[in-house]
Amino acid sequence: MVSSIVLYLIRRSINAVITIVLLLALVFILLHTIIRSPEGLARVICGNPHCSNSAIALIIKQNGLTNPLWVQFFSYINQVFHGNLGIDTFYRGRPELSVIEAFLPITLELVVTGSALGILIGIFTGSIAASNRNRAQDYGIKAVYLTAWSAPVFLVGFVLQLIFAYWLKLLPAHGIANAFLTPPKVLTGAPLIDALIDGKWVYAYSVAQHLVLPAFALAVASFGITTRLTRASMIDALDRDYVKLAYMKGLSKRTVVWGTAFRNAVIPIITLIALTFAFSVGGAVIIEDVFSYYGMGYFTVQAIYNSDYPAILAFVLIIGLAVIIANLVADLLYAVADPRVRLT
Amino acid sequence: MRRPIQATVTTEVATGTVAAGKGKTTTGGWRFYLGFFMKDKPAFGGLIIVAVFVIWGALEGLMQLLSLWFPHGRLFGHPYSWALIPSNPFVLNFSPSYKLQPPSLAHFPSFLFGTNVDGQSILARLMYATPHDLAAPIVVVGSALLIGMFLGTAAGYFGGWTDEVIMRLTDAFLALPALILAIAVGVLLGGGFTSVLVALMIVWWPTYARFFRAQALTIRERGYVESSKLSGSSSLKILIKHIIPNSIDPIIAYVTLDFGTVILFLAALAFIGVGLSLYPEWGSESNFGLDYFPTFWWWSIVPGIIIGVVVIGFTLVGDRLQDLISGRMTY
Amino acid sequence: MADSDDSDIVDIEGLTITYRTVYGNLVSLNSVDFKVKRGESVSIVGESGSGKSTLGLAIVRLLAPNASYSSGRIMLDGHDVTKLSNRQVSLLRGTTAFMIFQDPLNTLNPVKRVDVQMLEAIRSRLKQEGQPFNEESAYKEAVDRLNDVRMPDADSIITRYPHQLSGGQIQRVVIAMGLLMRPKLMIADEPTSALDVTVQAQVLELLRDLQRNYQMSIIFITHDINVAHSISERMVVMYAGEVIEASPTESLVKNGLHPYSQALIASIPTISKSEGKLTAIAGSPPDMISPPNGCRFHPRCPHVMQVCTVQSPRTTVKDGSEVRCFLYG
Ligand SMILES: Nc1ncnc2c1ncn2[C@@H]1O[C@H](COP(=O)(O)OP(=O)(O)OP(=O)(O)O)[C@@H](O)[C@H]1O
Ligand code: SF4
Ligand SMILES: [Mg+2]
């Protein structure tokens, strides 16, 4: 029993590794399509626009930039595994990884909060809609999720800002925390978690306040997807004979809906978690722009405006890795939830 | 009264199925579909939104082409490209009575959605931008269908290593957030509408490849291919001949929903500044208003609402089509 | 519910059930009358789509959400099922009537072990009876029932997940689960059609013995006249959502009254000889959304008369059989 779940996970991990290598190849190909000459690449690695010619020549030699592409590819992979993603030209000379270290946790905190919120609410409303199919609750929920699903993310952001920040003046519209407060010691890089660990309650409160609106804006989109899928998955489960059999045992509707149907319907939803996470990372790029939330997405938008290609590619790589890991976690949960996967 | 039990399948009475609607009742024809949409008010509303959007997008697209071919041609005294639009979407007018005006009935219908900092009518700019939002879904979804059908069918048909390679590639693409990948490719290609289209085409095909692979596998399992081998015709040809009719129903609903998604992606890319040019885009219009928000809120909000309305139209229609496919449970 | 001991366990009158579909309303049962006495075994036969499952599901009120009870009443053990609240119906389900559904492979909850699912049934029954639940004795009862349905190796089967069981094993588990509820009426919707022939025979034998030992009533839904003949005392023939004949099994098989019943009986030897599935009766089944006027069978009936095409025949009683045909009045 244990061995088959282990086998399943090994299979999944091998797939993940293959996916990572493909991802690296993709990024590598993109980089080399844009910058073709070894000098250009050396300039990127140097990071200083005023790099001297001799320095460039040295870099070309050190990095083997004149080698055949496949040799370069392997040394690229090697470098990536040693944490070297190239040098960020915009943040002058700061190694890519440290830039990412500074910005990534901020975005992850936002994305995880937002998508978790959206997924949890979505699962609940989707189930309610399905178990009241073609009744008022269903139509009401459907109207809400279709709207949530169709609204562009930035519109949601603007509307939330307008209502809660400018009209009701309940919450701040911009930034991560009140700029006049002293920030906590950096441990994880995620502002809320750091503030809590450091015991800076006022700062933590300020971060939480700033987090509400952008997280909510992200939640709206994942709420739309989750509700839609949960509803479909629940309807499918509710039509199955095992649900009728549960009713035949004299169980109440509540027990049947949540104990039998939901337990089965949740299995396909697990896959959705990774998907929603990926989707929310995309949304975060826009939301961070709207809310001046200085995370990874904001960093990307800056990189776009500065045509900072290596930074963009580093971002793609990191996000790709995060999503692949999220997928692995989903696979694990999947195996736990479904005995048909666990025991074969 | 004990009788021997002889349970034999051969004495089954029933062979035919009583038509569950699907049988002899008419299901085809535009009358049926129109009636089917009319029965669901929101879906009918969606159909109207989509119709208005498609007709306007096509018409204005045609006018812009005409304008390209006949730069000096005039209609109602204006160049073709904005002859059907309330006012010139590019003209600058910094007079205080034109700059940053809120939505109003003044200069009807020019100020209906307000004006921007250059004194341009937002309505005019949004109307001018429509052809892109119509062309993008057609090109992107169309190419995704073709690429997906090619790769998916090949994977399902050849199996083995071909399948393995194609599916791993598909997984790699699916592992990345589509928007992020589209941003990277769009920026690297150097901007402009074409590079945005190419970027979207590159990220869009994997779902379709998966779908067509599954189709090819079921059709192989049903044994059409084996029997066609006996009759001597090429099995790949037979496979494709069976895949297309079997895929039309499920794919139509999905494609309709996907049209909306492409429009959202286009807007998102434009919003963060990928592929911008002088040509207005719904998403970038919204972003330009960011610095003037919230005082001049309409500049950001109105384009967002228009995008939302169009996407909702596609969503409602696609949702209703899915009802039709999933069959009898709905009415 | 001792108050209704001498009444029929099922008494349906004028039941009409409509499905709303994309293509229009589908009248799946059209003013159906149907009775089952206590301890009696009745089988319902008819072509696919004639409304057999709908009738069974209506009795336990588990119709699909797009179905509506248009008219008529369903008395189950003295209660009108169409009028009860959800809670009241859940008290009738299981202990009064238990239904085995058509497709055995999807009948068990795939994510729960068999023992968990069986204990759930016992717990629910005890709750309805107002008695305390004891895990150990419940477990023993579950294994006993599995032995009752002649499940080999019950002790190990009970600890498995459904996907680790065969179709025949699942069907036995479901029947055992039904027995755990101690129902007065068992509705079996083609419990054997998905099983292979030898298993079919065993399950049928089993059901027949159980009915005798437990004094249950049985409604047996089937395509197969042979099966119906061997298991039931009375047969009800359905066509296009209507009951067209209800007779004691012997008399129906010897001389069925309705032209459709006659055609069914006549088709049996022909089919078994040629060993193939043939369309038993000339013509195709009717379109249920716009069924033929008059007698629904008239487009395929060899005895069709002028009146049959315009008027719908009423049920008449002849020699202890109820029949719906103008040939008999
Ligand atoms: N949920 C539903 N929605 C719409 N129509 C339905 C639904 N369920 C059944 N029907 C239709 O109602 C009619 C009766 O169906 P029912 O399942 O009762 O037939 P049946 O006699 O049990 O057939 P079978 O032998 O195939 O099981 C058929 O025409 C069927 O297509
Ligand atoms: S009523 Fe008429 S058509 Fe119908 S079965 Fe009897 S004889 Fe045939
Ligand atoms: Mg049935």
PDB file of N, CA, C and O in Angstrom, chain A residues 133-134 239-253 259-261 263-264 267 337-344, chain C residues 57 60 62 65 90 93-94 97-99 101-103 106-112 117 120-121 124 128 161 163-164 174 177 181:
ATOM      1  N   ARG A 133     -29.533  22.832  -7.577  1.00  0.00           N
ATOM      2  CA  ARG A 133     -29.512  23.073  -9.017  1.00  0.00           C
ATOM      3  C   ARG A 133     -30.850  23.592  -9.534  1.00  0.00           C
ATOM      4  O   ARG A 133     -31.915  23.121  -9.162  1.00  0.00           O
ATOM      5  N   ASN A 134     -30.755  24.585 -10.428  1.00  0.00           N
ATOM      6  CA  ASN A 134     -31.935  25.189 -11.062  1.00  0.00           C
ATOM      7  C   ASN A 134     -32.908  25.811 -10.070  1.00  0.00           C
ATOM      8  O   ASN A 134     -34.091  25.917 -10.336  1.00  0.00           O
ATOM      9  N   ASP A 239     -25.219  13.223  -9.328  1.00  0.00           N
ATOM     10  CA  ASP A 239     -25.988  12.385 -10.243  1.00  0.00           C
ATOM     11  C   ASP A 239     -25.587  10.915 -10.167  1.00  0.00           C
ATOM     12  O   ASP A 239     -26.206  10.073 -10.797  1.00  0.00           O
ATOM     13  N   ARG A 240     -24.517  10.633  -9.431  1.00  0.00           N
ATOM     14  CA  ARG A 240     -24.031   9.257  -9.404  1.00  0.00           C
ATOM     15  C   ARG A 240     -24.926   8.386  -8.537  1.00  0.00           C
ATOM     16  O   ARG A 240     -25.551   8.849  -7.592  1.00  0.00           O
ATOM     17  N   ASP A 241     -24.878   7.105  -8.848  1.00  0.00           N
ATOM     18  CA  ASP A 241     -25.695   6.174  -8.077  1.00  0.00           C
ATOM     19  C   ASP A 241     -25.257   6.075  -6.617  1.00  0.00           C
ATOM     20  O   ASP A 241     -26.075   5.805  -5.753  1.00  0.00           O
ATOM     21  N   TYR A 242     -23.952   6.307  -6.353  1.00  0.00           N
ATOM     22  CA  TYR A 242     -23.564   6.180  -4.949  1.00  0.00           C
ATOM     23  C   TYR A 242     -24.197   7.243  -4.078  1.00  0.00           C
ATOM     24  O   TYR A 242     -24.365   7.042  -2.877  1.00  0.00           O
ATOM     25  N   VAL A 243     -24.555   8.366  -4.690  1.00  0.00           N
ATOM     26  CA  VAL A 243     -25.277   9.380  -3.915  1.00  0.00           C
ATOM     27  C   VAL A 243     -26.695   8.902  -3.636  1.00  0.00           C
ATOM     28  O   VAL A 243     -27.210   9.016  -2.522  1.00  0.00           O
ATOM     29  N   LYS A 244     -27.315   8.315  -4.658  1.00  0.00           N
ATOM     30  CA  LYS A 244     -28.661   7.776  -4.444  1.00  0.00           C
ATOM     31  C   LYS A 244     -28.621   6.682  -3.386  1.00  0.00           C
ATOM     32  O   LYS A 244     -29.513   6.584  -2.546  1.00  0.00           O
ATOM     33  N   LEU A 245     -27.557   5.869  -3.436  1.00  0.00           N
ATOM     34  CA  LEU A 245     -27.461   4.803  -2.446  1.00  0.00           C
ATOM     35  C   LEU A 245     -27.353   5.387  -1.040  1.00  0.00           C
ATOM     36  O   LEU A 245     -27.957   4.872  -0.099  1.00  0.00           O
ATOM     37  N   ALA A 246     -26.598   6.479  -0.923  1.00  0.00           N
ATOM     38  CA  ALA A 246     -26.483   7.120   0.391  1.00  0.00           C
ATOM     39  C   ALA A 246     -27.858   7.587   0.870  1.00  0.00           C
ATOM     40  O   ALA A 246     -28.207   7.425   2.037  1.00  0.00           O
ATOM     41  N   TYR A 247     -28.640   8.153  -0.050  1.00  0.00           N
ATOM     42  CA  TYR A 247     -30.006   8.529   0.322  1.00  0.00           C
ATOM     43  C   TYR A 247     -30.803   7.297   0.727  1.00  0.00           C
ATOM     44  O   TYR A 247     -31.610   7.334   1.649  1.00  0.00           O
ATOM     45  N   MET A 248     -30.573   6.191   0.015  1.00  0.00           N
ATOM     46  CA  MET A 248     -31.309   4.959   0.295  1.00  0.00           C
ATOM     47  C   MET A 248     -31.056   4.466   1.705  1.00  0.00           C
ATOM     48  O   MET A 248     -31.856   3.758   2.278  1.00  0.00           O
ATOM     49  N   LYS A 249     -29.897   4.843   2.258  1.00  0.00           N
ATOM     50  CA  LYS A 249     -29.611   4.424   3.624  1.00  0.00           C
ATOM     51  C   LYS A 249     -30.351   5.286   4.632  1.00  0.00           C
ATOM     52  O   LYS A 249     -30.144   5.137   5.831  1.00  0.00           O
ATOM     53  N   GLY A 250     -31.153   6.215   4.135  1.00  0.00           N
ATOM     54  CA  GLY A 250     -31.924   7.042   5.048  1.00  0.00           C
ATOM     55  C   GLY A 250     -31.142   8.215   5.599  1.00  0.00           C
ATOM     56  O   GLY A 250     -31.547   8.822   6.584  1.00  0.00           O
ATOM     57  N   LEU A 251     -30.016   8.563   4.973  1.00  0.00           N
ATOM     58  CA  LEU A 251     -29.225   9.693   5.465  1.00  0.00           C
ATOM     59  C   LEU A 251     -29.884  11.011   5.050  1.00  0.00           C
ATOM     60  O   LEU A 251     -30.585  11.078   4.040  1.00  0.00           O
ATOM     61  N   SER A 252     -29.623  12.050   5.840  1.00  0.00           N
ATOM     62  CA  SER A 252     -30.232  13.342   5.535  1.00  0.00           C
ATOM     63  C   SER A 252     -29.500  13.991   4.375  1.00  0.00           C
ATOM     64  O   SER A 252     -28.371  13.626   4.047  1.00  0.00           O
ATOM     65  N   LYS A 253     -30.169  14.974   3.763  1.00  0.00           N
ATOM     66  CA  LYS A 253     -29.572  15.632   2.605  1.00  0.00           C
ATOM     67  C   LYS A 253     -28.214  16.210   2.948  1.00  0.00           C
ATOM     68  O   LYS A 253     -27.270  16.124   2.166  1.00  0.00           O
ATOM     69  N   GLY A 259     -21.029  14.635   3.060  1.00  0.00           N
ATOM     70  CA  GLY A 259     -20.276  13.430   3.412  1.00  0.00           C
ATOM     71  C   GLY A 259     -19.977  12.531   2.224  1.00  0.00           C
ATOM     72  O   GLY A 259     -18.938  11.880   2.180  1.00  0.00           O
ATOM     73  N   THR A 260     -20.883  12.467   1.281  1.00  0.00           N
ATOM     74  CA  THR A 260     -20.689  11.543   0.163  1.00  0.00           C
ATOM     75  C   THR A 260     -20.327  12.275  -1.125  1.00  0.00           C
ATOM     76  O   THR A 260     -19.269  12.061  -1.701  1.00  0.00           O
ATOM     77  N   ALA A 261     -21.206  13.180  -1.559  1.00  0.00           N
ATOM     78  CA  ALA A 261     -20.977  13.834  -2.845  1.00  0.00           C
ATOM     79  C   ALA A 261     -19.734  14.718  -2.803  1.00  0.00           C
ATOM     80  O   ALA A 261     -18.846  14.614  -3.645  1.00  0.00           O
ATOM     81  N   ARG A 263     -17.164  14.721  -0.844  1.00  0.00           N
ATOM     82  CA  ARG A 263     -15.920  13.970  -0.666  1.00  0.00           C
ATOM     83  C   ARG A 263     -15.395  13.475  -2.023  1.00  0.00           C
ATOM     84  O   ARG A 263     -14.193  13.401  -2.248  1.00  0.00           O
ATOM     85  N   ASN A 264     -16.298  13.137  -2.924  1.00  0.00           N
ATOM     86  CA  ASN A 264     -15.880  12.704  -4.256  1.00  0.00           C
ATOM     87  C   ASN A 264     -15.615  13.882  -5.178  1.00  0.00           C
ATOM     88  O   ASN A 264     -14.690  13.845  -5.988  1.00  0.00           O
ATOM     89  N   ILE A 267     -12.073  15.738  -5.345  1.00  0.00           N
ATOM     90  CA  ILE A 267     -10.866  15.164  -5.959  1.00  0.00           C
ATOM     91  C   ILE A 267     -10.416  15.934  -7.199  1.00  0.00           C
ATOM     92  O   ILE A 267      -9.272  16.375  -7.269  1.00  0.00           O
ATOM     93  N   ALA A 337      -6.325  11.739  -1.411  1.00  0.00           N
ATOM     94  CA  ALA A 337      -7.784  11.831  -1.445  1.00  0.00           C
ATOM     95  C   ALA A 337      -8.426  10.680  -2.208  1.00  0.00           C
ATOM     96  O   ALA A 337      -9.571  10.334  -1.946  1.00  0.00           O
ATOM     97  N   ASP A 338      -7.725  10.104  -3.163  1.00  0.00           N
ATOM     98  CA  ASP A 338      -8.379   9.124  -4.025  1.00  0.00           C
ATOM     99  C   ASP A 338      -7.750   7.741  -3.870  1.00  0.00           C
ATOM    100  O   ASP A 338      -6.634   7.502  -4.314  1.00  0.00           O
ATOM    101  N   PRO A 339      -8.477   6.825  -3.244  1.00  0.00           N
ATOM    102  CA  PRO A 339      -7.922   5.483  -3.041  1.00  0.00           C
ATOM    103  C   PRO A 339      -7.629   4.774  -4.358  1.00  0.00           C
ATOM    104  O   PRO A 339      -6.797   3.873  -4.403  1.00  0.00           O
ATOM    105  N   ARG A 340      -8.298   5.203  -5.441  1.00  0.00           N
ATOM    106  CA  ARG A 340      -8.047   4.539  -6.721  1.00  0.00           C
ATOM    107  C   ARG A 340      -6.639   4.851  -7.235  1.00  0.00           C
ATOM    108  O   ARG A 340      -6.065   4.104  -8.003  1.00  0.00           O
ATOM    109  N   VAL A 341      -6.102   6.007  -6.794  1.00  0.00           N
ATOM    110  CA  VAL A 341      -4.728   6.321  -7.167  1.00  0.00           C
ATOM    111  C   VAL A 341      -3.772   5.681  -6.164  1.00  0.00           C
ATOM    112  O   VAL A 341      -2.733   5.144  -6.511  1.00  0.00           O
ATOM    113  N   ARG A 342      -4.196   5.743  -4.906  1.00  0.00           N
ATOM    114  CA  ARG A 342      -3.322   5.302  -3.832  1.00  0.00           C
ATOM    115  C   ARG A 342      -3.074   3.794  -3.912  1.00  0.00           C
ATOM    116  O   ARG A 342      -1.968   3.327  -3.746  1.00  0.00           O
ATOM    117  N   LEU A 343      -4.129   3.018  -4.120  1.00  0.00           N
ATOM    118  CA  LEU A 343      -3.997   1.566  -4.128  1.00  0.00           C
ATOM    119  C   LEU A 343      -4.383   1.038  -5.493  1.00  0.00           C
ATOM    120  O   LEU A 343      -5.530   1.150  -5.894  1.00  0.00           O
ATOM    121  N   THR A 344      -3.405   0.480  -6.190  1.00  0.00           N
ATOM    122  CA  THR A 344      -3.800  -0.059  -7.495  1.00  0.00           C
ATOM    123  C   THR A 344      -3.472  -1.523  -7.632  1.00  0.00           C
ATOM    124  O   THR A 344      -2.740  -2.079  -6.868  1.00  0.00           O
TER     125      THR A 344
ATOM    126  N   LEU C  57     -37.672   4.913  -9.237  1.00  0.00           N
ATOM    127  CA  LEU C  57     -37.091   6.061  -8.548  1.00  0.00           C
ATOM    128  C   LEU C  57     -38.159   6.955  -7.944  1.00  0.00           C
ATOM    129  O   LEU C  57     -37.959   7.561  -6.896  1.00  0.00           O
ATOM    130  N   VAL C  60     -39.165   5.940  -4.363  1.00  0.00           N
ATOM    131  CA  VAL C  60     -38.272   6.355  -3.273  1.00  0.00           C
ATOM    132  C   VAL C  60     -37.918   7.835  -3.364  1.00  0.00           C
ATOM    133  O   VAL C  60     -37.040   8.317  -2.651  1.00  0.00           O
ATOM    134  N   LEU C  62     -36.326   9.679  -5.650  1.00  0.00           N
ATOM    135  CA  LEU C  62     -34.948  10.008  -6.005  1.00  0.00           C
ATOM    136  C   LEU C  62     -34.831  10.341  -7.483  1.00  0.00           C
ATOM    137  O   LEU C  62     -33.818  10.065  -8.117  1.00  0.00           O
ATOM    138  N   PRO C  65     -33.154  15.899 -10.814  1.00  0.00           N
ATOM    139  CA  PRO C  65     -33.699  17.218 -10.465  1.00  0.00           C
ATOM    140  C   PRO C  65     -34.569  17.855 -11.546  1.00  0.00           C
ATOM    141  O   PRO C  65     -35.351  18.750 -11.241  1.00  0.00           O
ATOM    142  N   SER C  90     -36.741  10.745   4.202  1.00  0.00           N
ATOM    143  CA  SER C  90     -35.504  10.039   4.550  1.00  0.00           C
ATOM    144  C   SER C  90     -35.775   8.982   5.621  1.00  0.00           C
ATOM    145  O   SER C  90     -35.035   8.022   5.741  1.00  0.00           O
ATOM    146  N   ARG C  93     -36.951   5.977   3.519  1.00  0.00           N
ATOM    147  CA  ARG C  93     -35.950   5.355   2.661  1.00  0.00           C
ATOM    148  C   ARG C  93     -35.135   4.345   3.446  1.00  0.00           C
ATOM    149  O   ARG C  93     -34.735   4.600   4.574  1.00  0.00           O
ATOM    150  N   GLY C  94     -34.865   3.232   2.811  1.00  0.00           N
ATOM    151  CA  GLY C  94     -34.048   2.228   3.468  1.00  0.00           C
ATOM    152  C   GLY C  94     -34.892   1.271   4.268  1.00  0.00           C
ATOM    153  O   GLY C  94     -35.080   0.129   3.881  1.00  0.00           O
ATOM    154  N   ALA C  97     -38.498   1.154   2.054  1.00  0.00           N
ATOM    155  CA  ALA C  97     -38.209   0.695   0.698  1.00  0.00           C
ATOM    156  C   ALA C  97     -36.727   0.889   0.420  1.00  0.00           C
ATOM    157  O   ALA C  97     -36.151   1.921   0.757  1.00  0.00           O
ATOM    158  N   PHE C  98     -36.127  -0.106  -0.173  1.00  0.00           N
ATOM    159  CA  PHE C  98     -34.721   0.002  -0.542  1.00  0.00           C
ATOM    160  C   PHE C  98     -34.594  -0.280  -2.023  1.00  0.00           C
ATOM    161  O   PHE C  98     -35.175  -1.229  -2.524  1.00  0.00           O
ATOM    162  N   MET C  99     -33.852   0.570  -2.732  1.00  0.00           N
ATOM    163  CA  MET C  99     -33.732   0.362  -4.173  1.00  0.00           C
ATOM    164  C   MET C  99     -32.290   0.047  -4.548  1.00  0.00           C
ATOM    165  O   MET C  99     -31.356   0.688  -4.079  1.00  0.00           O
ATOM    166  N   PHE C 101     -29.792   0.098  -7.661  1.00  0.00           N
ATOM    167  CA  PHE C 101     -29.822   0.840  -8.925  1.00  0.00           C
ATOM    168  C   PHE C 101     -29.239   0.055 -10.076  1.00  0.00           C
ATOM    169  O   PHE C 101     -28.559  -0.956  -9.904  1.00  0.00           O
ATOM    170  N   GLN C 102     -29.496   0.625 -11.260  1.00  0.00           N
ATOM    171  CA  GLN C 102     -29.259  -0.109 -12.492  1.00  0.00           C
ATOM    172  C   GLN C 102     -27.803  -0.488 -12.738  1.00  0.00           C
ATOM    173  O   GLN C 102     -27.513  -1.590 -13.159  1.00  0.00           O
ATOM    174  N   ASP C 103     -26.894   0.456 -12.477  1.00  0.00           N
ATOM    175  CA  ASP C 103     -25.517   0.206 -12.873  1.00  0.00           C
ATOM    176  C   ASP C 103     -24.678  -0.156 -11.658  1.00  0.00           C
ATOM    177  O   ASP C 103     -24.291   0.706 -10.889  1.00  0.00           O
ATOM    178  N   ASN C 106     -21.136   1.640 -10.442  1.00  0.00           N
ATOM    179  CA  ASN C 106     -21.032   2.976  -9.862  1.00  0.00           C
ATOM    180  C   ASN C 106     -21.871   3.135  -8.605  1.00  0.00           C
ATOM    181  O   ASN C 106     -22.156   4.239  -8.190  1.00  0.00           O
ATOM    182  N   THR C 107     -22.279   2.016  -8.005  1.00  0.00           N
ATOM    183  CA  THR C 107     -23.213   2.136  -6.892  1.00  0.00           C
ATOM    184  C   THR C 107     -22.546   2.351  -5.561  1.00  0.00           C
ATOM    185  O   THR C 107     -23.174   2.837  -4.636  1.00  0.00           O
ATOM    186  N   LEU C 108     -21.280   1.967  -5.433  1.00  0.00           N
ATOM    187  CA  LEU C 108     -20.624   2.172  -4.144  1.00  0.00           C
ATOM    188  C   LEU C 108     -19.768   3.422  -4.205  1.00  0.00           C
ATOM    189  O   LEU C 108     -19.207   3.761  -5.243  1.00  0.00           O
ATOM    190  N   ASN C 109     -19.657   4.079  -3.060  1.00  0.00           N
ATOM    191  CA  ASN C 109     -18.854   5.286  -2.966  1.00  0.00           C
ATOM    192  C   ASN C 109     -17.373   4.936  -3.124  1.00  0.00           C
ATOM    193  O   ASN C 109     -16.816   4.227  -2.285  1.00  0.00           O
ATOM    194  N   PRO C 110     -16.732   5.425  -4.195  1.00  0.00           N
ATOM    195  CA  PRO C 110     -15.370   4.979  -4.491  1.00  0.00           C
ATOM    196  C   PRO C 110     -14.321   5.375  -3.453  1.00  0.00           C
ATOM    197  O   PRO C 110     -13.251   4.784  -3.430  1.00  0.00           O
ATOM    198  N   VAL C 111     -14.602   6.374  -2.633  1.00  0.00           N
ATOM    199  CA  VAL C 111     -13.557   6.828  -1.714  1.00  0.00           C
ATOM    200  C   VAL C 111     -13.700   6.262  -0.305  1.00  0.00           C
ATOM    201  O   VAL C 111     -12.910   6.588   0.572  1.00  0.00           O
ATOM    202  N   LYS C 112     -14.717   5.422  -0.076  1.00  0.00           N
ATOM    203  CA  LYS C 112     -14.852   4.860   1.272  1.00  0.00           C
ATOM    204  C   LYS C 112     -14.763   3.350   1.240  1.00  0.00           C
ATOM    205  O   LYS C 112     -15.223   2.718   0.286  1.00  0.00           O
ATOM    206  N   GLN C 117     -18.967   1.970   4.624  1.00  0.00           N
ATOM    207  CA  GLN C 117     -20.254   2.212   3.987  1.00  0.00           C
ATOM    208  C   GLN C 117     -21.347   1.340   4.595  1.00  0.00           C
ATOM    209  O   GLN C 117     -22.496   1.767   4.727  1.00  0.00           O
ATOM    210  N   GLU C 120     -22.311   2.679   8.030  1.00  0.00           N
ATOM    211  CA  GLU C 120     -23.155   3.865   7.864  1.00  0.00           C
ATOM    212  C   GLU C 120     -24.623   3.474   7.785  1.00  0.00           C
ATOM    213  O   GLU C 120     -25.492   4.100   8.397  1.00  0.00           O
ATOM    214  N   ALA C 121     -24.883   2.404   7.023  1.00  0.00           N
ATOM    215  CA  ALA C 121     -26.262   1.939   6.870  1.00  0.00           C
ATOM    216  C   ALA C 121     -26.831   1.498   8.214  1.00  0.00           C
ATOM    217  O   ALA C 121     -27.941   1.874   8.587  1.00  0.00           O
ATOM    218  N   SER C 124     -27.498   4.391  10.547  1.00  0.00           N
ATOM    219  CA  SER C 124     -28.692   5.142  10.163  1.00  0.00           C
ATOM    220  C   SER C 124     -29.963   4.391  10.551  1.00  0.00           C
ATOM    221  O   SER C 124     -30.929   4.979  11.045  1.00  0.00           O
ATOM    222  N   GLN C 128     -32.925   5.562  13.206  1.00  0.00           N
ATOM    223  CA  GLN C 128     -34.351   5.627  12.908  1.00  0.00           C
ATOM    224  C   GLN C 128     -35.156   4.822  13.924  1.00  0.00           C
ATOM    225  O   GLN C 128     -36.272   5.178  14.273  1.00  0.00           O
ATOM    226  N   TYR C 161     -11.642  -1.386  -0.824  1.00  0.00           N
ATOM    227  CA  TYR C 161     -12.306  -0.267  -1.493  1.00  0.00           C
ATOM    228  C   TYR C 161     -13.073  -0.799  -2.695  1.00  0.00           C
ATOM    229  O   TYR C 161     -12.694  -1.830  -3.264  1.00  0.00           O
ATOM    230  N   HIS C 163     -13.124  -0.150  -5.803  1.00  0.00           N
ATOM    231  CA  HIS C 163     -12.437  -0.447  -7.065  1.00  0.00           C
ATOM    232  C   HIS C 163     -11.649  -1.742  -6.991  1.00  0.00           C
ATOM    233  O   HIS C 163     -11.116  -2.201  -7.990  1.00  0.00           O
ATOM    234  N   GLN C 164     -11.575  -2.311  -5.790  1.00  0.00           N
ATOM    235  CA  GLN C 164     -10.871  -3.589  -5.664  1.00  0.00           C
ATOM    236  C   GLN C 164     -11.833  -4.767  -5.718  1.00  0.00           C
ATOM    237  O   GLN C 164     -11.443  -5.895  -5.441  1.00  0.00           O
ATOM    238  N   VAL C 174     -24.125  -4.455  -2.304  1.00  0.00           N
ATOM    239  CA  VAL C 174     -25.275  -3.556  -2.294  1.00  0.00           C
ATOM    240  C   VAL C 174     -26.512  -4.274  -1.765  1.00  0.00           C
ATOM    241  O   VAL C 174     -27.273  -3.724  -0.962  1.00  0.00           O
ATOM    242  N   MET C 177     -26.244  -4.588   1.831  1.00  0.00           N
ATOM    243  CA  MET C 177     -26.514  -3.294   2.458  1.00  0.00           C
ATOM    244  C   MET C 177     -28.020  -3.070   2.564  1.00  0.00           C
ATOM    245  O   MET C 177     -28.517  -2.561   3.562  1.00  0.00           O
ATOM    246  N   MET C 181     -30.668  -2.700   6.094  1.00  0.00           N
ATOM    247  CA  MET C 181     -31.704  -1.708   6.388  1.00  0.00           C
ATOM    248  C   MET C 181     -33.022  -2.395   6.751  1.00  0.00           C
ATOM    249  O   MET C 181     -33.961  -1.741   7.170  1.00  0.00           O
TER     250      MET C 181
END
